[in-house]
Every structure is written in C-alpha cells, then in structure tokens.
CSV table of N, CA and C in Angstrom, one decimal:
chain,number,residue,atom,x,y,z
A,1,ASP,N,-4.4,-0.9,-60.2
A,1,ASP,CA,-4.1,0.4,-60.7
A,1,ASP,C,-3.4,1.3,-59.6
A,2,ASP,N,-3.2,0.8,-58.4
A,2,ASP,CA,-2.5,1.5,-57.4
A,2,ASP,C,-1.0,1.3,-57.4
A,3,ILE,N,-0.6,0.6,-58.4
A,3,ILE,CA,0.8,0.3,-58.6
A,3,ILE,C,1.5,1.6,-59.1
A,4,PRO,N,2.7,2.0,-58.4
A,4,PRO,CA,3.4,3.1,-58.9
A,4,PRO,C,3.8,2.9,-60.4
A,5,SER,N,3.8,4.0,-61.2
A,5,SER,CA,4.1,3.9,-62.6
A,5,SER,C,5.5,3.4,-62.8
A,6,TRP,N,6.4,3.8,-62.0
A,6,TRP,CA,7.8,3.4,-62.2
A,6,TRP,C,8.0,1.9,-62.0
A,7,VAL,N,7.2,1.3,-61.1
A,7,VAL,CA,7.2,-0.2,-60.9
A,7,VAL,C,6.8,-0.9,-62.2
A,8,ARG,N,5.6,-0.4,-62.7
A,8,ARG,CA,5.1,-1.0,-63.9
A,8,ARG,C,6.1,-0.9,-65.1
A,9,GLU,N,6.7,0.3,-65.3
A,9,GLU,CA,7.7,0.5,-66.3
A,9,GLU,C,8.9,-0.3,-66.1
A,10,PHE,N,9.4,-0.4,-64.8
A,10,PHE,CA,10.5,-1.2,-64.5
A,10,PHE,C,10.3,-2.7,-64.9
A,11,ALA,N,9.1,-3.2,-64.6
A,11,ALA,CA,8.8,-4.6,-64.9
A,11,ALA,C,8.7,-4.8,-66.4
A,12,ILE,N,8.1,-3.9,-67.1
A,12,ILE,CA,8.0,-4.0,-68.6
A,12,ILE,C,9.4,-4.0,-69.2
A,13,LYS,N,10.2,-3.0,-68.7
A,13,LYS,CA,11.6,-2.9,-69.3
A,13,LYS,C,12.4,-4.2,-69.0
A,14,PHE,N,12.2,-4.7,-67.8
A,14,PHE,CA,12.9,-6.0,-67.4
A,14,PHE,C,12.5,-7.1,-68.4
A,15,GLY,N,11.2,-7.2,-68.7
A,15,GLY,CA,10.7,-8.2,-69.6
A,15,GLY,C,11.3,-8.0,-71.0
A,16,ASN,N,11.5,-6.8,-71.4
A,16,ASN,CA,12.2,-6.6,-72.7
A,16,ASN,C,13.6,-7.0,-72.6
A,17,TRP,N,14.3,-6.6,-71.5
A,17,TRP,CA,15.7,-7.0,-71.3
A,17,TRP,C,15.8,-8.5,-71.3
A,18,GLU,N,14.9,-9.2,-70.6
A,18,GLU,CA,14.9,-10.6,-70.6
A,18,GLU,C,14.9,-11.2,-72.0
A,19,SER,N,14.0,-10.7,-72.8
A,19,SER,CA,13.9,-11.2,-74.2
A,19,SER,C,15.2,-11.0,-75.0
A,20,VAL,N,15.8,-9.9,-74.8
A,20,VAL,CA,17.1,-9.7,-75.5
A,20,VAL,C,18.2,-10.7,-75.0
A,21,LEU,N,18.2,-10.9,-73.7
A,21,LEU,CA,19.2,-11.8,-73.1
A,21,LEU,C,18.9,-13.2,-73.5
A,22,ARG,N,17.6,-13.6,-73.5
A,22,ARG,CA,17.3,-15.0,-74.0
A,22,ARG,C,17.7,-15.2,-75.5
A,23,ASN,N,17.6,-14.1,-76.3
A,23,ASN,CA,18.0,-14.2,-77.7
A,23,ASN,C,19.6,-14.3,-77.8
A,24,ASP,N,20.3,-13.6,-77.0
A,24,ASP,CA,21.7,-13.5,-77.1
A,24,ASP,C,22.5,-14.7,-76.4
A,25,VAL,N,21.9,-15.2,-75.4
A,25,VAL,CA,22.6,-16.3,-74.6
A,25,VAL,C,21.7,-17.5,-74.9
A,26,LYS,N,22.1,-18.3,-75.9
A,26,LYS,CA,21.3,-19.4,-76.3
A,26,LYS,C,20.9,-20.4,-75.3
A,27,LEU,N,21.8,-20.6,-74.3
A,27,LEU,CA,21.5,-21.6,-73.2
A,27,LEU,C,20.3,-21.1,-72.3
A,28,LEU,N,20.0,-19.8,-72.4
A,28,LEU,CA,18.9,-19.3,-71.6
A,28,LEU,C,17.6,-19.1,-72.4
A,29,GLU,N,17.7,-19.6,-73.7
A,29,GLU,CA,16.5,-19.4,-74.5
A,29,GLU,C,15.2,-20.0,-74.0
A,30,ASN,N,15.4,-21.2,-73.4
A,30,ASN,CA,14.2,-21.9,-72.8
A,30,ASN,C,14.3,-22.0,-71.3
A,31,ALA,N,15.0,-21.1,-70.7
A,31,ALA,CA,15.1,-21.1,-69.2
A,31,ALA,C,13.8,-20.8,-68.5
A,32,PRO,N,13.5,-21.5,-67.4
A,32,PRO,CA,12.3,-21.2,-66.7
A,32,PRO,C,12.3,-19.8,-66.1
A,33,SER,N,11.1,-19.3,-65.8
A,33,SER,CA,11.0,-17.9,-65.3
A,33,SER,C,11.7,-17.8,-63.9
A,34,LEU,N,11.9,-18.9,-63.2
A,34,LEU,CA,12.6,-18.8,-61.9
A,34,LEU,C,14.0,-18.2,-62.1
A,35,VAL,N,14.7,-18.5,-63.2
A,35,VAL,CA,16.1,-17.9,-63.4
A,35,VAL,C,15.9,-16.4,-63.5
A,36,PHE,N,15.0,-15.9,-64.3
A,36,PHE,CA,14.9,-14.5,-64.5
A,36,PHE,C,14.2,-13.8,-63.3
A,37,SER,N,13.4,-14.5,-62.5
A,37,SER,CA,12.8,-13.9,-61.3
A,37,SER,C,13.9,-13.7,-60.3
A,38,ALA,N,14.9,-14.6,-60.2
A,38,ALA,CA,16.0,-14.4,-59.3
A,38,ALA,C,16.9,-13.2,-59.7
A,39,ILE,N,17.1,-13.0,-61.0
A,39,ILE,CA,17.8,-11.8,-61.5
A,39,ILE,C,17.0,-10.6,-61.2
A,40,LEU,N,15.7,-10.6,-61.5
A,40,LEU,CA,14.9,-9.4,-61.3
A,40,LEU,C,14.8,-9.0,-59.8
A,41,SER,N,14.8,-10.0,-58.9
A,41,SER,CA,14.8,-9.8,-57.5
A,41,SER,C,16.0,-9.0,-57.1
A,42,GLY,N,17.2,-9.4,-57.6
A,42,GLY,CA,18.4,-8.6,-57.2
A,42,GLY,C,18.5,-7.2,-57.8
A,43,VAL,N,18.0,-7.1,-59.1
A,43,VAL,CA,18.0,-5.8,-59.7
A,43,VAL,C,17.0,-4.9,-59.0
A,44,ALA,N,15.9,-5.4,-58.7
A,44,ALA,CA,14.8,-4.6,-58.0
A,44,ALA,C,15.4,-4.1,-56.7
A,45,LEU,N,16.0,-5.0,-55.9
A,45,LEU,CA,16.5,-4.6,-54.6
A,45,LEU,C,17.6,-3.5,-54.8
A,46,PHE,N,18.5,-3.7,-55.8
A,46,PHE,CA,19.5,-2.7,-56.1
A,46,PHE,C,18.9,-1.3,-56.4
A,47,ARG,N,17.8,-1.3,-57.3
A,47,ARG,CA,17.2,-0.1,-57.7
A,47,ARG,C,16.5,0.6,-56.4
A,48,LEU,N,15.9,-0.2,-55.6
A,48,LEU,CA,15.2,0.3,-54.5
A,48,LEU,C,16.2,0.9,-53.4
A,49,VAL,N,17.3,0.2,-53.2
A,49,VAL,CA,18.3,0.7,-52.3
A,49,VAL,C,18.8,2.0,-52.8
A,50,ARG,N,19.1,2.1,-54.1
A,50,ARG,CA,19.6,3.4,-54.6
A,50,ARG,C,18.5,4.5,-54.5
A,51,MET,N,17.3,4.2,-54.7
A,51,MET,CA,16.2,5.2,-54.6
A,51,MET,C,16.0,5.7,-53.2
A,52,VAL,N,16.1,4.8,-52.3
A,52,VAL,CA,15.8,5.1,-50.9
A,52,VAL,C,17.0,5.7,-50.2
A,53,TYR,N,18.2,5.1,-50.3
A,53,TYR,CA,19.3,5.5,-49.6
A,53,TYR,C,20.3,6.3,-50.4
A,54,GLY,N,20.1,6.4,-51.7
A,54,GLY,CA,21.0,7.3,-52.5
A,54,GLY,C,22.1,6.5,-53.2
A,55,GLU,N,22.7,7.1,-54.1
A,55,GLU,CA,23.7,6.5,-55.1
A,55,GLU,C,24.9,6.0,-54.4
A,56,LYS,N,25.3,6.6,-53.2
A,56,LYS,CA,26.5,6.2,-52.6
A,56,LYS,C,26.4,5.0,-51.7
A,57,THR,N,25.2,4.5,-51.5
A,57,THR,CA,25.0,3.3,-50.6
A,57,THR,C,25.8,2.1,-51.2
A,58,ASP,N,26.5,1.4,-50.3
A,58,ASP,CA,27.2,0.2,-50.7
A,58,ASP,C,26.2,-1.0,-50.8
A,59,PHE,N,25.9,-1.4,-52.0
A,59,PHE,CA,24.9,-2.4,-52.2
A,59,PHE,C,25.3,-3.7,-51.6
A,60,SER,N,26.6,-4.0,-51.5
A,60,SER,CA,27.1,-5.2,-51.0
A,60,SER,C,26.8,-5.4,-49.5
A,61,ARG,N,26.6,-4.3,-48.8
A,61,ARG,CA,26.1,-4.3,-47.4
A,61,ARG,C,24.7,-4.9,-47.3
A,62,VAL,N,23.9,-4.6,-48.3
A,62,VAL,CA,22.5,-5.0,-48.4
A,62,VAL,C,22.4,-6.4,-48.9
A,63,ASP,N,23.1,-6.8,-49.9
A,63,ASP,CA,22.9,-8.0,-50.6
A,63,ASP,C,23.8,-9.2,-50.0
A,64,ASN,N,25.0,-8.9,-49.7
A,64,ASN,CA,25.9,-9.9,-49.2
A,64,ASN,C,26.0,-11.2,-50.1
A,65,GLY,N,25.9,-11.0,-51.4
A,65,GLY,CA,26.0,-12.2,-52.3
A,65,GLY,C,24.8,-13.1,-52.4
A,66,LEU,N,23.7,-12.7,-51.7
A,66,LEU,CA,22.5,-13.5,-51.6
A,66,LEU,C,21.9,-13.7,-53.0
A,67,HIS,N,21.7,-12.6,-53.7
A,67,HIS,CA,21.0,-12.7,-55.0
A,67,HIS,C,21.9,-13.4,-56.1
A,68,GLY,N,23.2,-13.2,-56.0
A,68,GLY,CA,24.0,-13.9,-56.9
A,68,GLY,C,23.9,-15.4,-56.7
A,69,GLY,N,23.9,-15.8,-55.4
A,69,GLY,CA,23.7,-17.2,-55.1
A,69,GLY,C,22.4,-17.8,-55.6
A,70,LEU,N,21.3,-17.0,-55.4
A,70,LEU,CA,20.0,-17.4,-55.9
A,70,LEU,C,20.0,-17.6,-57.4
A,71,ILE,N,20.6,-16.7,-58.2
A,71,ILE,CA,20.7,-16.8,-59.6
A,71,ILE,C,21.5,-18.1,-60.0
A,72,LYS,N,22.6,-18.3,-59.3
A,72,LYS,CA,23.4,-19.5,-59.6
A,72,LYS,C,22.7,-20.8,-59.3
A,73,SER,N,22.0,-20.8,-58.2
A,73,SER,CA,21.2,-21.9,-57.8
A,73,SER,C,20.1,-22.2,-58.8
A,74,ALA,N,19.4,-21.2,-59.3
A,74,ALA,CA,18.4,-21.3,-60.3
A,74,ALA,C,19.0,-21.9,-61.6
A,75,LEU,N,20.2,-21.4,-62.0
A,75,LEU,CA,20.8,-21.9,-63.2
A,75,LEU,C,21.2,-23.3,-63.0
A,76,LYS,N,21.7,-23.7,-61.9
A,76,LYS,CA,22.1,-25.1,-61.6
A,76,LYS,C,20.9,-26.0,-61.7
A,77,ASP,N,19.7,-25.6,-61.2
A,77,ASP,CA,18.5,-26.4,-61.2
A,77,ASP,C,18.1,-26.6,-62.7
A,78,TYR,N,18.2,-25.5,-63.5
A,78,TYR,CA,17.8,-25.6,-64.9
A,78,TYR,C,18.7,-26.3,-65.8
A,79,LEU,N,20.0,-26.1,-65.7
A,79,LEU,CA,21.0,-26.7,-66.6
A,79,LEU,C,21.5,-28.0,-66.2
A,80,GLN,N,21.5,-28.3,-64.9
A,80,GLN,CA,22.0,-29.6,-64.3
A,80,GLN,C,23.4,-29.9,-64.7
A,81,ASP,N,24.2,-28.9,-65.0
A,81,ASP,CA,25.6,-29.2,-65.4
A,81,ASP,C,26.5,-27.9,-65.0
A,82,ASP,N,27.4,-28.2,-64.1
A,82,ASP,CA,28.2,-27.1,-63.6
A,82,ASP,C,29.0,-26.3,-64.7
A,83,GLU,N,29.5,-27.1,-65.7
A,83,GLU,CA,30.2,-26.4,-66.9
A,83,GLU,C,29.3,-25.5,-67.6
A,84,LYS,N,28.1,-25.9,-67.9
A,84,LYS,CA,27.1,-25.0,-68.6
A,84,LYS,C,26.8,-23.8,-67.7
A,85,VAL,N,26.7,-24.0,-66.4
A,85,VAL,CA,26.4,-22.8,-65.5
A,85,VAL,C,27.5,-21.8,-65.6
A,86,ILE,N,28.8,-22.3,-65.6
A,86,ILE,CA,29.9,-21.4,-65.7
A,86,ILE,C,29.9,-20.7,-67.0
A,87,GLU,N,29.5,-21.4,-68.1
A,87,GLU,CA,29.5,-20.8,-69.4
A,87,GLU,C,28.4,-19.7,-69.5
A,88,VAL,N,27.2,-20.0,-68.9
A,88,VAL,CA,26.1,-19.0,-68.9
A,88,VAL,C,26.5,-17.8,-68.1
A,89,ILE,N,27.1,-18.0,-66.9
A,89,ILE,CA,27.6,-16.8,-66.1
A,89,ILE,C,28.6,-16.0,-66.8
A,90,THR,N,29.5,-16.6,-67.5
A,90,THR,CA,30.5,-15.9,-68.3
A,90,THR,C,29.8,-15.1,-69.5
A,91,GLN,N,28.8,-15.7,-70.1
A,91,GLN,CA,28.1,-15.1,-71.2
A,91,GLN,C,27.3,-13.9,-70.7
A,92,ILE,N,26.7,-14.0,-69.5
A,92,ILE,CA,25.9,-12.9,-68.9
A,92,ILE,C,26.8,-11.8,-68.6
A,93,HIS,N,28.0,-12.0,-68.1
A,93,HIS,CA,29.0,-11.0,-67.8
A,93,HIS,C,29.4,-10.3,-69.1
A,94,ALA,N,29.6,-11.1,-70.2
A,94,ALA,CA,30.0,-10.5,-71.5
A,94,ALA,C,28.9,-9.7,-72.0
A,95,PHE,N,27.7,-10.1,-71.9
A,95,PHE,CA,26.5,-9.4,-72.4
A,95,PHE,C,26.4,-8.0,-71.7
A,96,LEU,N,26.8,-8.0,-70.4
A,96,LEU,CA,26.7,-6.8,-69.6
A,96,LEU,C,27.9,-5.9,-69.7
A,97,GLY,N,29.0,-6.5,-70.4
A,97,GLY,CA,30.2,-5.7,-70.6
A,97,GLY,C,31.0,-5.6,-69.3
A,98,ILE,N,30.9,-6.6,-68.5
A,98,ILE,CA,31.7,-6.7,-67.2
A,98,ILE,C,32.8,-7.6,-67.4
A,99,LYS,N,34.0,-7.2,-67.0
A,99,LYS,CA,35.2,-8.0,-67.1
A,99,LYS,C,35.1,-9.1,-66.0
A,100,HIS,N,35.3,-10.3,-66.5
A,100,HIS,CA,35.0,-11.5,-65.6
A,100,HIS,C,36.1,-12.5,-65.8
A,101,ASN,N,36.7,-13.0,-64.7
A,101,ASN,CA,37.8,-14.0,-64.9
A,101,ASN,C,37.3,-15.3,-64.4
A,102,ASP,N,36.3,-15.4,-63.6
A,102,ASP,CA,35.9,-16.7,-63.0
A,102,ASP,C,34.4,-16.9,-63.1
A,103,GLY,N,34.0,-17.9,-63.8
A,103,GLY,CA,32.6,-18.2,-64.1
A,103,GLY,C,31.9,-18.9,-62.9
A,104,ARG,N,32.7,-19.1,-61.8
A,104,ARG,CA,32.1,-19.9,-60.7
A,104,ARG,C,31.2,-19.0,-59.9
A,105,PHE,N,31.3,-17.7,-60.0
A,105,PHE,CA,30.4,-16.8,-59.2
A,105,PHE,C,30.1,-15.5,-60.1
A,106,LEU,N,29.0,-14.9,-59.6
A,106,LEU,CA,28.5,-13.7,-60.3
A,106,LEU,C,29.1,-12.4,-59.6
A,107,GLN,N,29.6,-11.5,-60.4
A,107,GLN,CA,30.1,-10.3,-59.9
A,107,GLN,C,28.9,-9.5,-59.3
A,108,PRO,N,29.1,-8.8,-58.2
A,108,PRO,CA,28.1,-8.0,-57.6
A,108,PRO,C,27.7,-6.9,-58.5
A,109,SER,N,28.5,-6.5,-59.4
A,109,SER,CA,28.3,-5.3,-60.3
A,109,SER,C,27.2,-5.7,-61.4
A,110,ILE,N,26.8,-6.9,-61.5
A,110,ILE,CA,25.8,-7.3,-62.5
A,110,ILE,C,24.5,-6.5,-62.3
A,111,PHE,N,24.2,-6.3,-61.0
A,111,PHE,CA,22.9,-5.6,-60.8
A,111,PHE,C,22.9,-4.1,-61.2
A,112,SER,N,24.0,-3.5,-61.0
A,112,SER,CA,24.1,-2.1,-61.5
A,112,SER,C,24.2,-2.1,-63.0
A,113,ALA,N,24.8,-3.0,-63.6
A,113,ALA,CA,24.9,-3.1,-65.1
A,113,ALA,C,23.6,-3.4,-65.7
A,114,ILE,N,22.8,-4.3,-65.1
A,114,ILE,CA,21.5,-4.6,-65.6
A,114,ILE,C,20.6,-3.3,-65.5
A,115,ASP,N,20.7,-2.7,-64.3
A,115,ASP,CA,19.9,-1.5,-64.1
A,115,ASP,C,20.2,-0.4,-65.1
A,116,SER,N,21.5,-0.3,-65.4
A,116,SER,CA,21.9,0.7,-66.4
A,116,SER,C,21.3,0.3,-67.8
A,117,GLN,N,21.3,-1.0,-68.2
A,117,GLN,CA,20.8,-1.4,-69.5
A,117,GLN,C,19.3,-1.2,-69.5
A,118,LEU,N,18.6,-1.3,-68.4
A,118,LEU,CA,17.2,-1.2,-68.3
A,118,LEU,C,16.8,0.3,-68.7
A,119,GLN,N,17.6,1.2,-68.4
A,119,GLN,CA,17.3,2.6,-68.7
A,119,GLN,C,17.1,2.8,-70.2
A,120,SER,N,17.7,2.0,-71.0
A,120,SER,CA,17.6,2.2,-72.5
A,120,SER,C,16.6,1.3,-73.1
A,121,MET,N,15.9,0.5,-72.3
A,121,MET,CA,14.9,-0.4,-72.9
A,121,MET,C,13.6,0.3,-73.2
A,122,LEU,N,12.9,-0.2,-74.2
A,122,LEU,CA,11.6,0.4,-74.5
A,122,LEU,C,10.6,0.1,-73.4
A,123,GLN,N,9.6,1.0,-73.3
A,123,GLN,CA,8.5,0.8,-72.3
A,123,GLN,C,7.3,0.0,-72.9
A,124,GLU,N,7.3,-0.3,-74.2
A,124,GLU,CA,6.2,-1.0,-74.8
A,124,GLU,C,6.5,-2.5,-74.5
A,125,SER,N,5.4,-3.2,-74.3
A,125,SER,CA,5.5,-4.6,-74.0
A,125,SER,C,4.6,-5.5,-74.9
A,126,ASN,N,5.2,-6.6,-75.3
A,126,ASN,CA,4.4,-7.6,-76.0
A,126,ASN,C,4.3,-8.8,-75.2
A,127,ALA,N,4.7,-8.7,-73.9
A,127,ALA,CA,4.7,-9.8,-73.0
A,127,ALA,C,3.3,-10.2,-72.5
A,128,ASN,N,3.1,-11.4,-72.1
A,128,ASN,CA,1.9,-11.8,-71.4
A,128,ASN,C,1.6,-11.0,-70.2
A,129,PRO,N,0.4,-10.4,-70.0
A,129,PRO,CA,0.1,-9.6,-68.9
A,129,PRO,C,0.4,-10.3,-67.5
A,130,ALA,N,0.2,-11.7,-67.5
A,130,ALA,CA,0.5,-12.4,-66.3
A,130,ALA,C,2.0,-12.4,-65.9
A,131,GLU,N,2.8,-12.4,-66.9
A,131,GLU,CA,4.3,-12.3,-66.7
A,131,GLU,C,4.6,-10.9,-66.1
A,132,THR,N,4.0,-9.9,-66.7
A,132,THR,CA,4.3,-8.5,-66.2
A,132,THR,C,3.8,-8.4,-64.7
A,133,THR,N,2.6,-8.9,-64.4
A,133,THR,CA,2.1,-8.9,-63.1
A,133,THR,C,3.0,-9.6,-62.1
A,134,GLU,N,3.5,-10.8,-62.5
A,134,GLU,CA,4.5,-11.5,-61.7
A,134,GLU,C,5.7,-10.7,-61.4
A,135,ARG,N,6.2,-10.0,-62.4
A,135,ARG,CA,7.4,-9.1,-62.2
A,135,ARG,C,7.1,-8.0,-61.3
A,136,ILE,N,5.9,-7.4,-61.5
A,136,ILE,CA,5.5,-6.3,-60.6
A,136,ILE,C,5.5,-6.8,-59.1
A,137,ALA,N,4.9,-8.0,-58.9
A,137,ALA,CA,4.8,-8.6,-57.6
A,137,ALA,C,6.2,-8.7,-57.0
A,138,ILE,N,7.2,-9.1,-57.8
A,138,ILE,CA,8.6,-9.3,-57.3
A,138,ILE,C,9.2,-8.0,-56.9
A,139,VAL,N,8.9,-6.9,-57.7
A,139,VAL,CA,9.5,-5.6,-57.3
A,139,VAL,C,8.8,-5.1,-56.0
A,140,LEU,N,7.5,-5.3,-55.9
A,140,LEU,CA,6.8,-4.8,-54.7
A,140,LEU,C,7.2,-5.6,-53.5
A,141,ARG,N,7.5,-6.9,-53.7
A,141,ARG,CA,7.9,-7.7,-52.6
A,141,ARG,C,9.3,-7.3,-52.1
A,142,GLN,N,10.2,-6.9,-53.0
A,142,GLN,CA,11.5,-6.4,-52.7
A,142,GLN,C,11.4,-5.1,-51.9
A,143,GLY,N,10.4,-4.2,-52.3
A,143,GLY,CA,10.2,-3.0,-51.6
A,143,GLY,C,9.8,-3.2,-50.2
A,144,SER,N,8.9,-4.2,-50.0
A,144,SER,CA,8.4,-4.5,-48.6
A,144,SER,C,9.5,-5.1,-47.8
A,145,HIS,N,10.3,-5.9,-48.5
A,145,HIS,CA,11.5,-6.6,-47.8
A,145,HIS,C,12.5,-5.5,-47.4
A,146,LEU,N,12.7,-4.5,-48.2
A,146,LEU,CA,13.7,-3.4,-47.9
A,146,LEU,C,13.2,-2.6,-46.7
A,147,ALA,N,11.9,-2.4,-46.7
A,147,ALA,CA,11.3,-1.6,-45.6
A,147,ALA,C,11.4,-2.4,-44.3
A,148,THR,N,11.2,-3.7,-44.3
A,148,THR,CA,11.2,-4.4,-43.1
A,148,THR,C,12.6,-4.7,-42.6
A,149,GLN,N,13.6,-4.7,-43.5
A,149,GLN,CA,15.0,-4.9,-43.2
A,149,GLN,C,15.8,-3.7,-43.0
A,150,ALA,N,15.1,-2.5,-43.1
A,150,ALA,CA,15.9,-1.2,-43.1
A,150,ALA,C,16.8,-1.0,-41.9
A,151,ASP,N,16.3,-1.4,-40.8
A,151,ASP,CA,17.1,-1.2,-39.6
A,151,ASP,C,18.4,-2.0,-39.6
A,152,ARG,N,18.4,-3.2,-40.2
A,152,ARG,CA,19.6,-4.0,-40.3
A,152,ARG,C,20.5,-3.6,-41.4
A,153,MET,N,19.9,-3.0,-42.4
A,153,MET,CA,20.7,-2.7,-43.6
A,153,MET,C,21.5,-1.4,-43.5
A,154,THR,N,20.8,-0.3,-43.5
A,154,THR,CA,21.4,1.0,-43.5
A,154,THR,C,20.9,1.8,-42.4
A,155,GLY,N,19.9,1.4,-41.7
A,155,GLY,CA,19.4,2.2,-40.6
A,155,GLY,C,18.0,2.6,-40.9
A,156,LEU,N,17.1,2.6,-39.9
A,156,LEU,CA,15.7,3.0,-40.1
A,156,LEU,C,15.6,4.5,-40.2
A,157,PHE,N,16.5,5.3,-39.5
A,157,PHE,CA,16.4,6.7,-39.6
A,157,PHE,C,16.5,7.3,-41.0
A,158,PRO,N,17.5,6.9,-41.8
A,158,PRO,CA,17.5,7.5,-43.2
A,158,PRO,C,16.3,7.1,-44.0
A,159,LEU,N,15.8,5.9,-43.8
A,159,LEU,CA,14.6,5.5,-44.5
A,159,LEU,C,13.4,6.4,-44.1
A,160,LEU,N,13.2,6.6,-42.9
A,160,LEU,CA,12.1,7.5,-42.4
A,160,LEU,C,12.3,8.9,-42.9
A,161,CYS,N,13.5,9.4,-42.8
A,161,CYS,CA,13.8,10.8,-43.3
A,161,CYS,C,13.4,10.9,-44.8
A,162,HIS,N,13.9,9.9,-45.6
A,162,HIS,CA,13.6,10.0,-47.0
A,162,HIS,C,12.1,9.9,-47.3
A,163,MET,N,11.4,9.0,-46.6
A,163,MET,CA,10.0,8.9,-46.8
A,163,MET,C,9.2,10.2,-46.4
A,164,THR,N,9.7,10.8,-45.3
A,164,THR,CA,9.1,12.1,-44.8
A,164,THR,C,9.3,13.2,-45.8
A,165,ASN,N,10.5,13.3,-46.4
A,165,ASN,CA,10.8,14.3,-47.4
A,165,ASN,C,10.0,14.0,-48.6
A,166,ALA,N,9.8,12.8,-49.0
A,166,ALA,CA,9.1,12.5,-50.2
A,166,ALA,C,7.6,12.8,-50.1
A,167,LEU,N,7.0,12.5,-48.9
A,167,LEU,CA,5.6,12.8,-48.6
A,167,LEU,C,5.4,14.3,-48.5
A,168,HIS,N,6.4,15.0,-47.9
A,168,HIS,CA,6.3,16.5,-47.8
A,168,HIS,C,6.2,17.1,-49.2
A,169,PHE,N,7.1,16.6,-50.1
A,169,PHE,CA,7.1,17.1,-51.5
A,169,PHE,C,5.8,16.8,-52.2
A,170,HIS,N,5.4,15.6,-52.0
A,170,HIS,CA,4.1,15.1,-52.7
A,170,HIS,C,2.9,16.0,-52.2
A,171,PHE,N,2.8,16.1,-50.9
A,171,PHE,CA,1.7,16.9,-50.4
A,171,PHE,C,1.8,18.4,-50.8
A,172,ARG,N,3.0,18.9,-50.8
A,172,ARG,CA,3.1,20.3,-51.1
A,172,ARG,C,2.7,20.6,-52.5
A,173,PHE,N,3.0,19.7,-53.5
A,173,PHE,CA,2.7,20.0,-54.9
A,173,PHE,C,1.5,19.3,-55.4
A,174,ALA,N,0.8,18.5,-54.6
A,174,ALA,CA,-0.4,17.8,-55.1
A,174,ALA,C,-1.5,18.8,-55.3
A,175,LYS,N,-2.3,18.5,-56.2
A,175,LYS,CA,-3.5,19.4,-56.5
A,175,LYS,C,-4.5,19.2,-55.3
A,176,VAL,N,-4.9,20.3,-54.8
A,176,VAL,CA,-5.9,20.3,-53.7
A,176,VAL,C,-7.2,20.7,-54.3
A,177,PHE,N,-8.2,19.8,-54.1
A,177,PHE,CA,-9.5,20.1,-54.6
A,177,PHE,C,-10.5,20.6,-53.5
C-alpha cells in the first residue's frame, strides 16, 4: 500500500494498453510477458525521466537505444523469425501512428507515443493482480535505476533539486496533526 498511486495507475493503464495491442497486432496475441515487460521498462523510464528532469530532457541521452534493443531481442526470442519481427515492429509503429520506413529497428519515439496513448487508457483493470504487481515492480525498478544512474544521465544536482522542491511542497501542504 506504500506504492505511489500514479505508479499503480500507470501499471493498470499499461495493462489495458497491452490488451489493446495484443488484440490489434495478431502476432502479439500470445506473446510472453517478457515482450511487454521490455516495452513497459522503456516507457516507465521515459515517464520517470520526464517527471524528474522535465519535458525538454533528451530521452536518447538516457536510453541510447537500450530498450529498443531489449524489445527487439524479446521479439526475436518469441517469434524465432526475423521477417516476423520486422512485421511486428512495423505494425507497432503503425498502431502508434509513427511514420516508419525500416522495420529492422524501433524508433526512439515509440516510448513517447505509448506514454501519450496511456493517458487515454481507462484506470479500471480486469487483469490478474499478479500481472499488475509485476508491472508495478518494473516501474519501481526503473525509478531506482534512474536514481542510481542520475549522475551519468543528466546530473545528480537537478535530481536533488527536484526532490528537494517536491519534498518542500509536500511538507508545506501536508496536514499536520
């Protein structure tokens, strides 16, 4: 119960988004959770970077194609066919409304597009609670990863300033008993 409400909502919305994608991209209908965990990991990091460092932060400095590679690797393990992987990547880009010319790689903009689509997802969930818990763990792990890598990514000083301002705001307006 100590989980921030936005993390729980984010995990539920991602589960709903995953259901829609599984329905629209038939090759992903029976994909293992590893594929979607890789996608969630990238989207969670994108969201956290934007929350901590602001909208103007260059996500490519943080990600460097790592999560796109993880997603592609998970797809290769699942599909066992490079042509099908290219087809799925192309369909994911089409689903997200991203212009894509080459199915051999994922555009870095997929994370912002998915995050945008998550904003319109419902917060109700029919998912298995264990799946939601797994998604929450992935988001929290990315948060801890971001905090430990802050010095290498964007600098520790902006992270500490943001956290100090957030705590100051929280303490100022928290109910005092």
